[in-house]
GROMACS .gro file of C-alpha atoms in nm:
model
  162
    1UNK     CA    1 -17.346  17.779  -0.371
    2UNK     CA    2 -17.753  17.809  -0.406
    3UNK     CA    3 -17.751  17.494  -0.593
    4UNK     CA    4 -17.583  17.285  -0.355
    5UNK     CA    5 -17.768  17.435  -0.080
    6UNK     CA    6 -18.059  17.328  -0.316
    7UNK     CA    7 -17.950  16.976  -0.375
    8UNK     CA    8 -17.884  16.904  -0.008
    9UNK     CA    9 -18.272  17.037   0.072
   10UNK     CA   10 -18.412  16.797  -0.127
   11UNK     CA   11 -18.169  16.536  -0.114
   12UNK     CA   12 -18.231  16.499   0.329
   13UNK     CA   13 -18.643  16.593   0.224
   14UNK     CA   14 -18.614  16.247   0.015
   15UNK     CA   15 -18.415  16.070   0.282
   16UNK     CA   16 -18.709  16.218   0.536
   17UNK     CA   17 -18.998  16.120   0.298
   18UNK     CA   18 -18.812  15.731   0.249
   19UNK     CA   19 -18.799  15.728   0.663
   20UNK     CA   20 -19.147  15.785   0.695
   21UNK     CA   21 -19.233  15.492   0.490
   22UNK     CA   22 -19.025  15.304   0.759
   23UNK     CA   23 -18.781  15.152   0.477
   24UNK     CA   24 -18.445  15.354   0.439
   25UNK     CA   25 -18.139  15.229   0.301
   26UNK     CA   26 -17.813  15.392   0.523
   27UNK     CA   27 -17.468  15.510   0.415
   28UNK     CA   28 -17.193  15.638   0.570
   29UNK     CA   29 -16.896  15.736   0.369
   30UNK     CA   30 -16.795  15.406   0.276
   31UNK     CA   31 -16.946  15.208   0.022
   32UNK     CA   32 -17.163  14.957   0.230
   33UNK     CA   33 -17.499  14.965   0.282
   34UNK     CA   34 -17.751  14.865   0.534
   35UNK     CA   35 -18.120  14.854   0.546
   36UNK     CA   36 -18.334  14.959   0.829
   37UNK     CA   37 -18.649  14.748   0.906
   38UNK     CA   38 -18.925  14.938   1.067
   39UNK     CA   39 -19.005  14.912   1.420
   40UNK     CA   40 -19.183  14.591   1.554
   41UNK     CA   41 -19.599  14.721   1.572
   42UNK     CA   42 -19.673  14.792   1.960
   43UNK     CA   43 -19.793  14.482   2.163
   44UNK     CA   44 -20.178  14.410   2.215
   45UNK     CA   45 -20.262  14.432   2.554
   46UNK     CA   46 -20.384  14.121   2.675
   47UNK     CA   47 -20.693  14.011   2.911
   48UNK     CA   48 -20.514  14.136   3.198
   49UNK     CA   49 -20.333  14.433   3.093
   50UNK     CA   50 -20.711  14.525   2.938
   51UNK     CA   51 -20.907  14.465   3.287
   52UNK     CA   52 -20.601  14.669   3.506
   53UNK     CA   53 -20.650  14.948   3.258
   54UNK     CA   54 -21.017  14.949   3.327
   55UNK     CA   55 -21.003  14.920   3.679
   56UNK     CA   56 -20.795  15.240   3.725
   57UNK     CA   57 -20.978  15.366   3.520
   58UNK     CA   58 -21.291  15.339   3.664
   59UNK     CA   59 -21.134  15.295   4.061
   60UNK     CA   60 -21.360  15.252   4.312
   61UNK     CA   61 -21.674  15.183   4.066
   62UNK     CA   62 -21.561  14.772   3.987
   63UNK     CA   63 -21.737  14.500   3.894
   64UNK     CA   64 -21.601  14.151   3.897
   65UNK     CA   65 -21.544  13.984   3.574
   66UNK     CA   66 -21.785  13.689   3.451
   67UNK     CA   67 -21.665  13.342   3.468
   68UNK     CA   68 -21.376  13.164   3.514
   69UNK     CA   69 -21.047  13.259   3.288
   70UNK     CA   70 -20.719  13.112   3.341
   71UNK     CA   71 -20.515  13.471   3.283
   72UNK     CA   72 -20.752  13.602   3.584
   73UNK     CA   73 -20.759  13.416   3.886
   74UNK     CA   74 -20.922  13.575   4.187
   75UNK     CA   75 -20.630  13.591   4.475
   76UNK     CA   76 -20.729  13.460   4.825
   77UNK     CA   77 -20.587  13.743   5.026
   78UNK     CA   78 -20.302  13.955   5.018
   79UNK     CA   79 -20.057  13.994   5.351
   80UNK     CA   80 -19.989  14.347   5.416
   81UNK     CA   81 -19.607  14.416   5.393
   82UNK     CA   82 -19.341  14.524   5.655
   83UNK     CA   83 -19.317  14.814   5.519
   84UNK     CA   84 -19.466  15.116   5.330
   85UNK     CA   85 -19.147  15.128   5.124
   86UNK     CA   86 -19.154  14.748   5.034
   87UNK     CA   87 -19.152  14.681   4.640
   88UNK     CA   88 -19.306  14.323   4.684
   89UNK     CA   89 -19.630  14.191   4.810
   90UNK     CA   90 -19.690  13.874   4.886
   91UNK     CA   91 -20.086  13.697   4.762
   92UNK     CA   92 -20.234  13.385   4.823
   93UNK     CA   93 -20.333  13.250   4.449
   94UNK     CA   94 -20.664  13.033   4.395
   95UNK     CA   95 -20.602  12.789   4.120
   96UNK     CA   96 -20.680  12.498   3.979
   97UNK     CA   97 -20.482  12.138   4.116
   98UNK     CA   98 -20.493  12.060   3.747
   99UNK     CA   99 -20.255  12.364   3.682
  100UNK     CA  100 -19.883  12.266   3.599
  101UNK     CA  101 -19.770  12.640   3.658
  102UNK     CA  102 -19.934  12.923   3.832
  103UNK     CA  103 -19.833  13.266   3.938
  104UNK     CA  104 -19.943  13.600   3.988
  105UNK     CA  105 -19.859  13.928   3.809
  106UNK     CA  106 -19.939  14.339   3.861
  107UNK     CA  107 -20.022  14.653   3.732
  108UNK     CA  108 -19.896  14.992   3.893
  109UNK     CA  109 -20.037  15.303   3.870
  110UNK     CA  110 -20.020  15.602   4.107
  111UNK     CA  111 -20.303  15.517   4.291
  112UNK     CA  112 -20.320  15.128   4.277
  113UNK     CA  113 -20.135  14.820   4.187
  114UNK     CA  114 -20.426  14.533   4.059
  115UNK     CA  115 -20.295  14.220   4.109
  116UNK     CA  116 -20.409  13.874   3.952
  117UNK     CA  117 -20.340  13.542   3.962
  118UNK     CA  118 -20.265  13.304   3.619
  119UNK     CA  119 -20.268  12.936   3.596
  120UNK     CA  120 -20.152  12.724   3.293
  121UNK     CA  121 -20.315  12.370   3.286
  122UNK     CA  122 -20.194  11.998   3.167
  123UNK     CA  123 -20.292  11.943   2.851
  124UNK     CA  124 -20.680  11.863   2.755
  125UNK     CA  125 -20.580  11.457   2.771
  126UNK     CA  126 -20.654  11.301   3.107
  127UNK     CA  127 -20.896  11.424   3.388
  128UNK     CA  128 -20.896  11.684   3.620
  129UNK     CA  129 -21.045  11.698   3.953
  130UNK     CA  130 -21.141  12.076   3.884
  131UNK     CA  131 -21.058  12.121   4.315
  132UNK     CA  132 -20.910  12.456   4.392
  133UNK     CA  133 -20.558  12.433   4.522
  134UNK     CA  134 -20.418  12.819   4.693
  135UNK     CA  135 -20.029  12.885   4.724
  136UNK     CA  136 -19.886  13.209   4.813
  137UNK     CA  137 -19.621  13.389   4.510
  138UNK     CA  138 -19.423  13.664   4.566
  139UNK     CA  139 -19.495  13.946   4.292
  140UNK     CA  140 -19.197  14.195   4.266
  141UNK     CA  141 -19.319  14.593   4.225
  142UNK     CA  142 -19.119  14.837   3.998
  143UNK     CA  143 -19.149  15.071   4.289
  144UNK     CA  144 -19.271  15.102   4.670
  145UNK     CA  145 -19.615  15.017   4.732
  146UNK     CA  146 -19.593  15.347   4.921
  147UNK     CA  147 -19.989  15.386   5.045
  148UNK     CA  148 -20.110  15.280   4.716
  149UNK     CA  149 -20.443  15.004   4.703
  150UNK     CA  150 -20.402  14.688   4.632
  151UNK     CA  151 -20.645  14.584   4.430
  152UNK     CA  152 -20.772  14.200   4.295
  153UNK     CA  153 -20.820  14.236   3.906
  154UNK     CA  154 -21.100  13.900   3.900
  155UNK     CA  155 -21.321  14.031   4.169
  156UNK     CA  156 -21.221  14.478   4.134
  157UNK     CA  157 -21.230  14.428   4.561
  158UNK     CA  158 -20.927  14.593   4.741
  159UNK     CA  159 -20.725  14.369   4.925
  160UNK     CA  160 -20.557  14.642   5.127
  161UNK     CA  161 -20.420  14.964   5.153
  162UNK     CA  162 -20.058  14.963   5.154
   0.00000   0.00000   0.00000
């Protein structure tokens, strides 16, 4: 009975030491076999996700970013909702009349949601007037603004306090 115990101890300490490696063939009690791939690596954050983090991070102390960049369109204005409770808000995006799509997205935290507008432009063939065009878009919250800032993530300025 102490060798069995034994046997099992290091036979689930190799199966542990195989899963850490992220490569580990399974069996059940039939004879088929299937092999685990290791989880996909975490996104990277991109421009936006980047600038939200760092304004709620450093909320109220914001500095506009530098330039012009197409994932970071300054918004216009924001209208204030009907309601605390509302889980959408409702900004007027800046963008170019060259852009073919446009849109806005958000970031929530407890305190704030930072909001920015995107743009995705024609290809590089032809010209481009480079005039700013503004529509309004929708952008859906994962839950109630509920008093929470809303904040621009091109220019760090609040819009309004929900």
């Amino acid at each position: 009975m102490r060798g069995s115990h034994l046997s099992r101890t290091r036979t689930l300490t190799a199966v542990l030491a195989l899963a850490t490696t992220g490569a580990v063939a399974l069996s059940g009690c039939g004879q088929n076999q299937q092999k685990a791939a290791p989880a996909a690596p975490p996104k990277k954050p991109d421009a936006f996700e980047r600038r939200a983090d760092q304004i709620v991070h450093d909320w109220p102390k914001v500095s506009p970013v530098h330039g012009r960049q197409q994932a970071l369109l300054p918004l216009v204005e924001a209208a204030r909702p009907k309601s605390a409770g509302a889980r959408e808000i409702t900004v007027t995006v800046g963008h170019s009349a060259c852009d073919v799509r446009f849109g806005a997205r958000s970031h929530e935290s407890k305190d704030l949601v930072v909001i920015t507008g995107w743009g995705k432009r024609k290809s590089a063939k032809g010209m481009c007037t480079e005039q700013l065009a503004t529509d309004k878009v929708t952008v859906h919250l994962k839950s109630a603004l509920d008093g929470r800032k809303v904040v621009d993530a091109a220019t760090g300025k609040q819009l309004l306090k929900g």
